[in-house]
Tab-separated table of N, CA and C in Angstrom:
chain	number	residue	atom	x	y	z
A	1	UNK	N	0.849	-1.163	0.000
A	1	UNK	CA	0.000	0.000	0.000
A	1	UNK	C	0.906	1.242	0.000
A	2	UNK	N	0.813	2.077	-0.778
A	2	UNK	CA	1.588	3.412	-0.860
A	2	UNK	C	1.345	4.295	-0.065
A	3	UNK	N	2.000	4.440	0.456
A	3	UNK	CA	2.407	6.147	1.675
A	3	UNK	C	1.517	7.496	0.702
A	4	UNK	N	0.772	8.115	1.481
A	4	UNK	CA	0.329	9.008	1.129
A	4	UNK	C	1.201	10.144	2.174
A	5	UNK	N	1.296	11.297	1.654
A	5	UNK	CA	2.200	12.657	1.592
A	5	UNK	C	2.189	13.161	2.863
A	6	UNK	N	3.030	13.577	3.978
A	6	UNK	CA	2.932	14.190	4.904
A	6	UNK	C	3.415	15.180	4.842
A	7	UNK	N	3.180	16.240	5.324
A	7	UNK	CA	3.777	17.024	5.587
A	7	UNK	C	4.743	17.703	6.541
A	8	UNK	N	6.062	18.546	6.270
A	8	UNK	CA	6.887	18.054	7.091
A	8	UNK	C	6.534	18.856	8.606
A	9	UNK	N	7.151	18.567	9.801
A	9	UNK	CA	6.644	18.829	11.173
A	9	UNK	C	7.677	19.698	11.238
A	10	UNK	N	7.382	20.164	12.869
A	10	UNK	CA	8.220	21.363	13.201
A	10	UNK	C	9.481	20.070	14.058
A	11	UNK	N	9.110	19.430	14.507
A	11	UNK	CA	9.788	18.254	15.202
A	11	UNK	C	10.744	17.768	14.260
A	12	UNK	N	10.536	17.915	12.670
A	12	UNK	CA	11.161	17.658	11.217
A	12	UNK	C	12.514	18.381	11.396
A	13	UNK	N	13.916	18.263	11.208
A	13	UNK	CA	15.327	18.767	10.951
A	13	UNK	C	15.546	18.786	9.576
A	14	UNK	N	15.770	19.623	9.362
A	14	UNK	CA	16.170	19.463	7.795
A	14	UNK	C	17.838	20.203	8.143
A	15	UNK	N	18.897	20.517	7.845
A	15	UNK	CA	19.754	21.254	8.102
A	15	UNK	C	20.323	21.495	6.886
A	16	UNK	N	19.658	21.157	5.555
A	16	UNK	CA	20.571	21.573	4.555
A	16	UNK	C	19.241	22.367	3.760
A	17	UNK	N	18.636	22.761	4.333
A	17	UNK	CA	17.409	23.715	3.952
A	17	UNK	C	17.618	25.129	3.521
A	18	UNK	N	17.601	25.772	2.319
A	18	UNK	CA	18.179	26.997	1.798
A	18	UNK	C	17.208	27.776	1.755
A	19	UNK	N	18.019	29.028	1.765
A	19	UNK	CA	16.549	30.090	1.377
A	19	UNK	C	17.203	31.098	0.312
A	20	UNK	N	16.324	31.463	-0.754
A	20	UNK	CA	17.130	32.068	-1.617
A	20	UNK	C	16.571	33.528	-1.055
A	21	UNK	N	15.938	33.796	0.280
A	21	UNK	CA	15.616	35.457	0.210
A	21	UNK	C	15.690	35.593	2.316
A	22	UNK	N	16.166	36.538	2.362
A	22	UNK	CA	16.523	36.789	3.639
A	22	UNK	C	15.556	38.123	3.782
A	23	UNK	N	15.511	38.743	5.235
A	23	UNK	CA	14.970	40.056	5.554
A	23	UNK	C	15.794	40.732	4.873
A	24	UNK	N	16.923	40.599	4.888
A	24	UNK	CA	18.242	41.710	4.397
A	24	UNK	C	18.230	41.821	2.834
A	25	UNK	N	17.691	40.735	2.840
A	25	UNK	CA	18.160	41.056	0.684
A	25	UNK	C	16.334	41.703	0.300
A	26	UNK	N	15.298	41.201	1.424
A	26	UNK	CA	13.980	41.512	0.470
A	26	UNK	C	14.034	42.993	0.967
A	27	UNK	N	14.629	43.812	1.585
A	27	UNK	CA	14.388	45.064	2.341
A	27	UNK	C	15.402	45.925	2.123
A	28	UNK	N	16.596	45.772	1.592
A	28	UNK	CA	17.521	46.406	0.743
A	28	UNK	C	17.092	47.001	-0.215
A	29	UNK	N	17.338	48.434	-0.260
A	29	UNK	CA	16.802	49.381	-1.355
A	29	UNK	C	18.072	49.389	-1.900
A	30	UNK	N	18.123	49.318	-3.554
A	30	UNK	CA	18.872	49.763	-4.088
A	30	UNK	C	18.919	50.706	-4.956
A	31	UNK	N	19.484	51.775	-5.587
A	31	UNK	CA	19.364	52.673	-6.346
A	31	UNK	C	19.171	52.511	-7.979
A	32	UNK	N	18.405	52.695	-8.353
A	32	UNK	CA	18.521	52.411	-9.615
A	32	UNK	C	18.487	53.837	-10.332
A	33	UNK	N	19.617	53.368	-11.385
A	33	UNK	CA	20.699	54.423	-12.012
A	33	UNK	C	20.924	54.404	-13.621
A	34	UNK	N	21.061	55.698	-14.200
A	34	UNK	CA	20.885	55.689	-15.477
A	34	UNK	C	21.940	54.418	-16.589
A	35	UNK	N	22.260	53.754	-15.994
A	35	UNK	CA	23.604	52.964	-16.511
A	35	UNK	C	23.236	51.883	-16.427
A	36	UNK	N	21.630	51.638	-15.497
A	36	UNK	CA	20.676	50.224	-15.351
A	36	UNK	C	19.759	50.102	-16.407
A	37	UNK	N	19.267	51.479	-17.056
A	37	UNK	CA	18.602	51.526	-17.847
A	37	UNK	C	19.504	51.395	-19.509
A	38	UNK	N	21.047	51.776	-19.849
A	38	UNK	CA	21.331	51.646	-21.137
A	38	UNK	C	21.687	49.890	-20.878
A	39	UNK	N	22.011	49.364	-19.139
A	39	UNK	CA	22.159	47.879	-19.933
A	39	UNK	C	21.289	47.216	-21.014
A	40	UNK	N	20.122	47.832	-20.398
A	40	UNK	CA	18.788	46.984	-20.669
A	40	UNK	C	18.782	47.755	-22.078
A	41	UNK	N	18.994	48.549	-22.440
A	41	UNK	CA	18.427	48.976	-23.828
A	41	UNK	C	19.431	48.718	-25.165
A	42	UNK	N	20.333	49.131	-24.445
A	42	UNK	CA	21.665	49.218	-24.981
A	42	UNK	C	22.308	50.867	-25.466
A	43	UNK	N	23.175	51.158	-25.799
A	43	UNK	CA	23.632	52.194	-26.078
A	43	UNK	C	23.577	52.993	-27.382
A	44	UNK	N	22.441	52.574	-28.327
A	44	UNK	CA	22.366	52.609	-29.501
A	44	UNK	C	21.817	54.069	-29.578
A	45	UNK	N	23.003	55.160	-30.702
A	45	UNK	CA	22.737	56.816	-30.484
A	45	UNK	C	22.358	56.786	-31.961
A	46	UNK	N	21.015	57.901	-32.510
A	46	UNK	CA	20.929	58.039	-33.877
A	46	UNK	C	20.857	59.749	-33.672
A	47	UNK	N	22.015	59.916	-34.677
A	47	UNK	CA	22.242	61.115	-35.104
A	47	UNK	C	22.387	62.185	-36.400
A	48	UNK	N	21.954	63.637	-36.158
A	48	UNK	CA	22.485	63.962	-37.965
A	48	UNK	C	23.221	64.874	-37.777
A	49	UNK	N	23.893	65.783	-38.609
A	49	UNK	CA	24.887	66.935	-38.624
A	49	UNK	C	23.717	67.918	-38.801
A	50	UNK	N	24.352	69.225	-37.792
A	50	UNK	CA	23.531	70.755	-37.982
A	50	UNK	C	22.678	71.247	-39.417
A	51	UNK	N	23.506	70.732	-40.442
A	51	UNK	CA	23.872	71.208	-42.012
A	51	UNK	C	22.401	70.169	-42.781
A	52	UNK	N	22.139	68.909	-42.035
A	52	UNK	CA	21.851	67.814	-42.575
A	52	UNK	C	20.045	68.604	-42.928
A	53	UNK	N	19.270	68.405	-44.145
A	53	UNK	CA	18.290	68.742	-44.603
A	53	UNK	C	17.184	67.967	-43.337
A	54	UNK	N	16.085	68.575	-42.926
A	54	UNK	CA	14.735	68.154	-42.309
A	54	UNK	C	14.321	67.199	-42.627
A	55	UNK	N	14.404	66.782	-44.045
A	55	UNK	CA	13.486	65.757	-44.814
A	55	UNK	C	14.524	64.256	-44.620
A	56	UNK	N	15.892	64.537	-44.276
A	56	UNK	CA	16.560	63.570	-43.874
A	56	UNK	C	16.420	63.015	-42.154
A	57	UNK	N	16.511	64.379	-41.274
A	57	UNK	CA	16.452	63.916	-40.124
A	57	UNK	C	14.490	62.966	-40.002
A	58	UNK	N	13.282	64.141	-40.780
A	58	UNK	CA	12.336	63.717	-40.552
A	58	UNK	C	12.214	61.828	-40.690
A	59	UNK	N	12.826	61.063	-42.102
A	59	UNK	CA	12.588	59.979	-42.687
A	59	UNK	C	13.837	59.204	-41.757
A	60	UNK	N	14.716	59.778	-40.911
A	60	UNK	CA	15.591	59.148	-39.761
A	60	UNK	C	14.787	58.617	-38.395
A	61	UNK	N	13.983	59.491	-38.162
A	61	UNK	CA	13.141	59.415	-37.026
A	61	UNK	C	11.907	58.366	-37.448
A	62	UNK	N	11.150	58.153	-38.485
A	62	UNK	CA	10.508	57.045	-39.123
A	62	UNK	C	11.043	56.010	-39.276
A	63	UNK	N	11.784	55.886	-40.162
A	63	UNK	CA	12.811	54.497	-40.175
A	63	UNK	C	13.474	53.713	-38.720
A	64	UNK	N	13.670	54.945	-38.152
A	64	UNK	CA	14.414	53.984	-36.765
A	64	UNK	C	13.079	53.833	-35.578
A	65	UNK	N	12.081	54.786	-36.223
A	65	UNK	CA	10.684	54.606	-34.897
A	65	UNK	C	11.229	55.221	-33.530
A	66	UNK	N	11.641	56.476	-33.456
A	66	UNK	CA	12.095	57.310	-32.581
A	66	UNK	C	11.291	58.653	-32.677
A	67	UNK	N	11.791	59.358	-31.106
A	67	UNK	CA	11.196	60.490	-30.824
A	67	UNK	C	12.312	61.691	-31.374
A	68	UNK	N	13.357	60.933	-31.342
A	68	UNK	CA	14.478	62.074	-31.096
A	68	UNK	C	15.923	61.736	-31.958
A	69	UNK	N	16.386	63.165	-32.217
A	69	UNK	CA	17.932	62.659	-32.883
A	69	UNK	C	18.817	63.481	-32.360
A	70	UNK	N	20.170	62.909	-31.991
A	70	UNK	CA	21.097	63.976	-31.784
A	70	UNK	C	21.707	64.622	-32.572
A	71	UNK	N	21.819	65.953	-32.425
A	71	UNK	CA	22.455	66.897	-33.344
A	71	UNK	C	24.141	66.732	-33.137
A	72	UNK	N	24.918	66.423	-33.916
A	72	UNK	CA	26.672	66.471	-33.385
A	72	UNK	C	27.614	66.590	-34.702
A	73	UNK	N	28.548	67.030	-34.281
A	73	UNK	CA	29.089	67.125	-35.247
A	73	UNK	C	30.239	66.177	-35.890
A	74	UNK	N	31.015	66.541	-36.935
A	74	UNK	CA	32.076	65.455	-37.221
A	74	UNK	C	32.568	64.679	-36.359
A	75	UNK	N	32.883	65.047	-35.223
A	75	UNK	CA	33.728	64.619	-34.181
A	75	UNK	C	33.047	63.992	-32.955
A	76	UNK	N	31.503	63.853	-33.406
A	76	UNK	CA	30.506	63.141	-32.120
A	76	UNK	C	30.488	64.135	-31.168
A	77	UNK	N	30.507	65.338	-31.201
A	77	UNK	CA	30.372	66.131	-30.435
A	77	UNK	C	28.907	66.608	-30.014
A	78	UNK	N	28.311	66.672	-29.012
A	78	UNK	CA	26.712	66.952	-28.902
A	78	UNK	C	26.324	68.278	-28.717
A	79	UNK	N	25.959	68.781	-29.945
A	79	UNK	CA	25.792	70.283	-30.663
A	79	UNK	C	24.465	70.373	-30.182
A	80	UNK	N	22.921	69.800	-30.616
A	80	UNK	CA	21.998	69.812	-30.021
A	80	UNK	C	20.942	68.629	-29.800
A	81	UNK	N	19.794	68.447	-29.774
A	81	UNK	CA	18.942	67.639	-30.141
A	81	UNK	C	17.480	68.298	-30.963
A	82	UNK	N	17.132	67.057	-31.595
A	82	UNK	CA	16.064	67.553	-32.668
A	82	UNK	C	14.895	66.282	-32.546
A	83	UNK	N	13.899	67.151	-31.435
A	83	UNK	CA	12.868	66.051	-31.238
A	83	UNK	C	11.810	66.272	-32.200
A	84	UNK	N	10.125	65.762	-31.994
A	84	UNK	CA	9.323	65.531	-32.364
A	84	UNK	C	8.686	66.894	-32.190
A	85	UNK	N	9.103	67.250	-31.158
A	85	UNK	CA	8.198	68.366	-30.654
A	85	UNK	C	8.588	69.973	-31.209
A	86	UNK	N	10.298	69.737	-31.707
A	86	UNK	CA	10.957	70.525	-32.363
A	86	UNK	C	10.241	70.688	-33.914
A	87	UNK	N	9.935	69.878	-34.606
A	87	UNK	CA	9.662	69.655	-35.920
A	87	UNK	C	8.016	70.122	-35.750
A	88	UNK	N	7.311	69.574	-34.897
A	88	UNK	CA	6.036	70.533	-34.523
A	88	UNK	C	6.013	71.856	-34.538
A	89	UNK	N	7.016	72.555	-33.679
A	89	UNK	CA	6.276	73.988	-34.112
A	89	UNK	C	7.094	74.511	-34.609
A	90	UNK	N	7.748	73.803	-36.149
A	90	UNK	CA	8.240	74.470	-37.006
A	90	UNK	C	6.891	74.157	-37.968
A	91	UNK	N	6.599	73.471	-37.853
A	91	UNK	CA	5.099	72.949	-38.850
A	91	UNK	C	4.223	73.987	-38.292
A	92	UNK	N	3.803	74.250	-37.296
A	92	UNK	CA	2.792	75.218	-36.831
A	92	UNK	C	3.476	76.587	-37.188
A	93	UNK	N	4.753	77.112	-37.460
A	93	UNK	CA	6.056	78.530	-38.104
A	93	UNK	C	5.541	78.459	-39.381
A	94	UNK	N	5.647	77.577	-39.844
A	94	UNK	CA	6.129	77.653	-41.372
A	94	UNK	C	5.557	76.718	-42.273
A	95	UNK	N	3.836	76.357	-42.123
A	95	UNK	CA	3.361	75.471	-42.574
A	95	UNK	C	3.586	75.308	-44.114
A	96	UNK	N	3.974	73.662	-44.371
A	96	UNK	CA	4.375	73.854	-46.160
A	96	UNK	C	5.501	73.869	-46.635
A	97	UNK	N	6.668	74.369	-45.355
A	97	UNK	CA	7.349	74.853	-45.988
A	97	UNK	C	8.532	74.438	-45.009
A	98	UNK	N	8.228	73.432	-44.445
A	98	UNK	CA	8.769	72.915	-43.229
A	98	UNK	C	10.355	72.105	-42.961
A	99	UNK	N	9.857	70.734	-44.512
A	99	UNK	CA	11.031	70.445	-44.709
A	99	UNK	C	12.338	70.982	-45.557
A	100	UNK	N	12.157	71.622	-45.942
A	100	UNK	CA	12.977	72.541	-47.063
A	100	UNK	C	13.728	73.456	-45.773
A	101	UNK	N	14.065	73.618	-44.609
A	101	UNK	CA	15.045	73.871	-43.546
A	101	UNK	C	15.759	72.701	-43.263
A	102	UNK	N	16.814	72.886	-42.701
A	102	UNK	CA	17.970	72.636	-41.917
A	102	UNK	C	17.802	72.396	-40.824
A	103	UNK	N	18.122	71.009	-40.243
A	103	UNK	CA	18.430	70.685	-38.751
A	103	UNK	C	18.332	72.197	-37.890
A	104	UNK	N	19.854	72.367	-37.719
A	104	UNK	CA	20.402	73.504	-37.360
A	104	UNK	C	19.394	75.118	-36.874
A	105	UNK	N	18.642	74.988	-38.340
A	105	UNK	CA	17.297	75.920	-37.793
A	105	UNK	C	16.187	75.993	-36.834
A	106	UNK	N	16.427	74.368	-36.532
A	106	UNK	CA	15.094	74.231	-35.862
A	106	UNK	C	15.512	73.074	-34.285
A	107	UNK	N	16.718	73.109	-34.320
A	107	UNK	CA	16.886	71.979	-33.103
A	107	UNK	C	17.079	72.559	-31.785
A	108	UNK	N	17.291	71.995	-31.014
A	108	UNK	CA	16.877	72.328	-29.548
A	108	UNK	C	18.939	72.670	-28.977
A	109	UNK	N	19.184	73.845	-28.664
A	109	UNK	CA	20.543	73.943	-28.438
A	109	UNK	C	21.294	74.126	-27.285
A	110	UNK	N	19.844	74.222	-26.320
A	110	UNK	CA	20.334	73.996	-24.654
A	110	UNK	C	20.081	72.731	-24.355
A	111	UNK	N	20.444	71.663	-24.606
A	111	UNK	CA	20.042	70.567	-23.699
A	111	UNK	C	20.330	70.121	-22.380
A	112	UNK	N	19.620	69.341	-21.884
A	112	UNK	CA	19.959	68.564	-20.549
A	112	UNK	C	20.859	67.359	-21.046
A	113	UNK	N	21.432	67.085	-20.121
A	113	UNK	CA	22.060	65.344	-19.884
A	113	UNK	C	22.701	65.019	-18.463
A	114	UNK	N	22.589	63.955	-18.614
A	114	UNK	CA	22.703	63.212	-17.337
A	114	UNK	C	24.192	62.156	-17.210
A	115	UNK	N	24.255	61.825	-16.338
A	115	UNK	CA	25.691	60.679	-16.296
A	115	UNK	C	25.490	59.202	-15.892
A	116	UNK	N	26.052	58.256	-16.188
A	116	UNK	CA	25.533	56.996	-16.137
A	116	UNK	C	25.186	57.133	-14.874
A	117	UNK	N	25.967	57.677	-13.696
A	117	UNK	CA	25.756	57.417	-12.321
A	117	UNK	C	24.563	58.097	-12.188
A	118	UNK	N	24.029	59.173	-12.201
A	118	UNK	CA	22.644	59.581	-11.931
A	118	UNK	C	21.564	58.931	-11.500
A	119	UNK	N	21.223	59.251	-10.458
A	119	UNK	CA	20.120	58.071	-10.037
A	119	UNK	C	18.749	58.205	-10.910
A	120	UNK	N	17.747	57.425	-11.629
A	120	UNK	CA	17.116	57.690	-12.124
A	120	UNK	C	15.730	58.475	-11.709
A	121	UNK	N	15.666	58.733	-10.469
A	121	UNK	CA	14.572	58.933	-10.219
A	121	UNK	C	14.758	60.882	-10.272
A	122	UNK	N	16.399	60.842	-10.362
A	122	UNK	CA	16.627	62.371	-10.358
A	122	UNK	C	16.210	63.023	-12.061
A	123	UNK	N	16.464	62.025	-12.730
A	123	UNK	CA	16.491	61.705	-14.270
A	123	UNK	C	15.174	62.048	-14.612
A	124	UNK	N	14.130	61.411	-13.686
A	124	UNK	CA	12.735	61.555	-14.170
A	124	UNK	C	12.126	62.974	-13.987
A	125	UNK	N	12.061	63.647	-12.790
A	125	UNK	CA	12.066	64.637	-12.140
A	125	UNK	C	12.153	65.851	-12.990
A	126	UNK	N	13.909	65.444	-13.678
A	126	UNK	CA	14.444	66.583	-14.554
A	126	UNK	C	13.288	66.855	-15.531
A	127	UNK	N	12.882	65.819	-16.428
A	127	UNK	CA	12.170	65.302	-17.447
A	127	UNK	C	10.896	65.695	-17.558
A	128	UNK	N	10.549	65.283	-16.169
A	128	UNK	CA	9.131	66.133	-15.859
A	128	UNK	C	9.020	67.565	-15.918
A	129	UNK	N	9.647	67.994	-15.086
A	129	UNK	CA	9.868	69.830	-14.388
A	129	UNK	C	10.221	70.451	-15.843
A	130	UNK	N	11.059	69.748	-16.617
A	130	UNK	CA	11.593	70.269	-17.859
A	130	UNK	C	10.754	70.220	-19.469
A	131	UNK	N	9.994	69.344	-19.235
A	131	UNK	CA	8.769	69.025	-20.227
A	131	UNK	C	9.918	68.610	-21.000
A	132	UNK	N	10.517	67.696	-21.191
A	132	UNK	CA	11.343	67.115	-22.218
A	132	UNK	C	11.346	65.428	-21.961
A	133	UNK	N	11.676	64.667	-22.708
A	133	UNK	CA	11.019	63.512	-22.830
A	133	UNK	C	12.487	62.673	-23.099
A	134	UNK	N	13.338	63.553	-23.935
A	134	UNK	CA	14.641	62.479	-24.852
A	134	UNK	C	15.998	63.127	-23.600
A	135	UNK	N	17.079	62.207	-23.121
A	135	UNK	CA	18.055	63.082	-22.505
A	135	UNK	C	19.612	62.263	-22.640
A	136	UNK	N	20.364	62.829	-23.355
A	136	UNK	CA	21.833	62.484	-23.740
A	136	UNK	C	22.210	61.732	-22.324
A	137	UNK	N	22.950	60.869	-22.516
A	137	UNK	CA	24.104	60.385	-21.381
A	137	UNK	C	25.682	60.613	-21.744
A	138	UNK	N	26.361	61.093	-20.625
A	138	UNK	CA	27.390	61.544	-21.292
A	138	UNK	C	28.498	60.844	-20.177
A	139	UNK	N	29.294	60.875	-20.645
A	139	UNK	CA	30.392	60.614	-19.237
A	139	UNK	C	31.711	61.135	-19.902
A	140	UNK	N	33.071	61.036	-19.021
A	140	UNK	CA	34.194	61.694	-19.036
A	140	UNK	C	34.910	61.460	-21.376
A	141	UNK	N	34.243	60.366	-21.652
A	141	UNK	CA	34.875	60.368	-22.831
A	141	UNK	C	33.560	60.935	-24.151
A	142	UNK	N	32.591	61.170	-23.721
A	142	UNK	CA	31.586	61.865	-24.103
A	142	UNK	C	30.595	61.480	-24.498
A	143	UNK	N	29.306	61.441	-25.308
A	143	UNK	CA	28.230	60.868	-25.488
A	143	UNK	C	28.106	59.146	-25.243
A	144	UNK	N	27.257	58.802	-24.588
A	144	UNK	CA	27.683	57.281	-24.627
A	144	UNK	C	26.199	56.624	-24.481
A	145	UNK	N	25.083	57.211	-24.681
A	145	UNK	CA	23.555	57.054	-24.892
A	145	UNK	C	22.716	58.164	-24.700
A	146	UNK	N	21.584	57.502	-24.637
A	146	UNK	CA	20.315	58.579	-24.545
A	146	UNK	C	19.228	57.840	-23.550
A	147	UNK	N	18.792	58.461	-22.803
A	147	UNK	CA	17.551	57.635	-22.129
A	147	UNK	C	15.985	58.298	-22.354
A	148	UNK	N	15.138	57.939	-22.603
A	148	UNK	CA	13.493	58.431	-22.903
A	148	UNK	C	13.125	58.255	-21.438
A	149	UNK	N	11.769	59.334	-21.188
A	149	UNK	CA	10.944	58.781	-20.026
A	149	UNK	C	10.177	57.486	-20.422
A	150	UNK	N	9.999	57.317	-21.056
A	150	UNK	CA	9.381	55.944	-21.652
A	150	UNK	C	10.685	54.654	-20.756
A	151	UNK	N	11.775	54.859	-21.428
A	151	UNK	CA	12.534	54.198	-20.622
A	151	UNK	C	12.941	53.401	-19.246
A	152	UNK	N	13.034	55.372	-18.666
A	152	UNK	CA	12.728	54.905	-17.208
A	152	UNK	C	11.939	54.681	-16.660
A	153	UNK	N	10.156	54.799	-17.240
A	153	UNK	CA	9.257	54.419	-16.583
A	153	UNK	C	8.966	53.140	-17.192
A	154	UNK	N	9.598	52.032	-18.096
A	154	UNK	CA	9.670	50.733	-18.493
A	154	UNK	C	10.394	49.845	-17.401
A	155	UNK	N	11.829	50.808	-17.232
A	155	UNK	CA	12.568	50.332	-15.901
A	155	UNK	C	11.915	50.032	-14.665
A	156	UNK	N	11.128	51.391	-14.165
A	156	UNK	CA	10.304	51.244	-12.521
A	156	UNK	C	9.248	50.278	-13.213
A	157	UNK	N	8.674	49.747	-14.065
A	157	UNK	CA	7.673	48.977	-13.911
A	157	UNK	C	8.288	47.912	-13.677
A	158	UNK	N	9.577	47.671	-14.058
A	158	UNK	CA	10.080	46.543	-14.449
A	158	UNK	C	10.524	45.976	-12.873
A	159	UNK	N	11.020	46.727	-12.243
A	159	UNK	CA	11.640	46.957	-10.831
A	159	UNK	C	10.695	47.039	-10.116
A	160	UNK	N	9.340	47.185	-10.092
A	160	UNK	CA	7.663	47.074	-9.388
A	160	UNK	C	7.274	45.369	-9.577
A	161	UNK	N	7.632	44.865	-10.733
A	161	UNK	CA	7.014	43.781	-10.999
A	161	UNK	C	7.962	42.604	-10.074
A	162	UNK	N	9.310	43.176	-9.642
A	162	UNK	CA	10.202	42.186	-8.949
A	162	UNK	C	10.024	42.187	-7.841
A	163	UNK	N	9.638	43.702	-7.018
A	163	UNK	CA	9.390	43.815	-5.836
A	163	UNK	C	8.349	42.883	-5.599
A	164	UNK	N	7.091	43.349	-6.341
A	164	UNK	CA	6.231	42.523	-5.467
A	164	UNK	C	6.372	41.022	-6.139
A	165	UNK	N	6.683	40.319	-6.798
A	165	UNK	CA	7.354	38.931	-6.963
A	165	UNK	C	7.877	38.544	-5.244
A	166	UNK	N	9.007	39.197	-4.662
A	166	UNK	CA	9.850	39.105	-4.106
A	166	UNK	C	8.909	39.315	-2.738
A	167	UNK	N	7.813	40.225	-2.376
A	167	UNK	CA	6.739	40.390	-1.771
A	167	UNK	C	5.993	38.948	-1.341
A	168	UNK	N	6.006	38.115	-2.716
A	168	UNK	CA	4.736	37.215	-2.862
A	168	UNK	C	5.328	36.167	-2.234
A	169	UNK	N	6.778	35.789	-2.605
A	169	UNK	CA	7.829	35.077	-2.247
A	169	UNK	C	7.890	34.839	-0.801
A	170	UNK	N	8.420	35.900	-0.080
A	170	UNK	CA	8.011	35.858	1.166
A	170	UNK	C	7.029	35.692	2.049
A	171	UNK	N	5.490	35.867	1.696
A	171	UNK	CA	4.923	35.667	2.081
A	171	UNK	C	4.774	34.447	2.004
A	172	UNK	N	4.495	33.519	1.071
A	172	UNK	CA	4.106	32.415	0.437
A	172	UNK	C	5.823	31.469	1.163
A	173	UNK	N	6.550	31.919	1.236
A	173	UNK	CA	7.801	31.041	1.870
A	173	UNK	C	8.831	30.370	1.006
């Protein structure tokens, strides 16, 4: 006759019993930082020169399915950016007559950027307060990505969906 299933007792020793989650690891905040977000995306920059015609940057931003391009020059240097929102109210300026300008005329020449280390939540903040959406990453040897709020709010969902995993975990044992 076959043994049907017990369950184990408190009187039960197990001593080689593991736990893959402690108080210390589920309650550890860690920072999450703009350099968490290009792992995940990767570092991939699309750019045109100041000089480069509208109708090129416009069919750049289609083809690659982007909001944004960096403006730089020969030397990868980050001159400006030329979003979606840039090309808008040159269309609402100069209806008709829109693509027949130059990058250069119409791109954005103060930008923000951030550094891999930046914590992201400072990143978002900026983004918000700043009504800007696209933001260069730069560090000591110079451009080295771009991050979207789309991004970082892909990241915190992503980092919401582990917490409470890690939530359920514990409870459940």
């Amino acid at each position: 006759m076959p043994e049907s299933y017990q369950p184990p007792l408190r009187k039960d020793k197990n001593p080689e019993q593991t736990h893959s989650q402690s108080a210390e690891t589920n309650l550890s905040m860690q920072k999450a930082v703009v350099v968490d977000v290009l792992k995940r995306k990767g570092d991939k920059v699309f750019s045109v020169r100041p000089q480069d015609g509208l109708q090129t940057a416009v069919e750049s931003l289609r083809d690659n399915r982007i909001g944004a391009l960096i403006v730089s020059d020969a030397n990868g240097a980050l001159l400006g950016i030329l979003s979606e929102r840039d090309i808008v109210r040159k269309l609402a300026d100069a209806p008709g007559r829109t693509l027949g300008h130059k990058v250069e005329d119409i791109m954005t020449t103060r930008v923000e950027t951030c550094t891999p280390d930046d914590p992201l939540v400072s990143v978002l903040r900026r983004m918000t307060e700043g009504r800007f959406r696209h933001m260069p990453v730069m560090d000591e040897t110079g451009l080295i990505g771009i991050v979207t709020i789309g991004d970082v709010v892909n990241h915190r969902l992503i980092e919401l969906e582990h917490e409470a995993l890690q939530l359920k975990q514990l409870i459940v044992g």
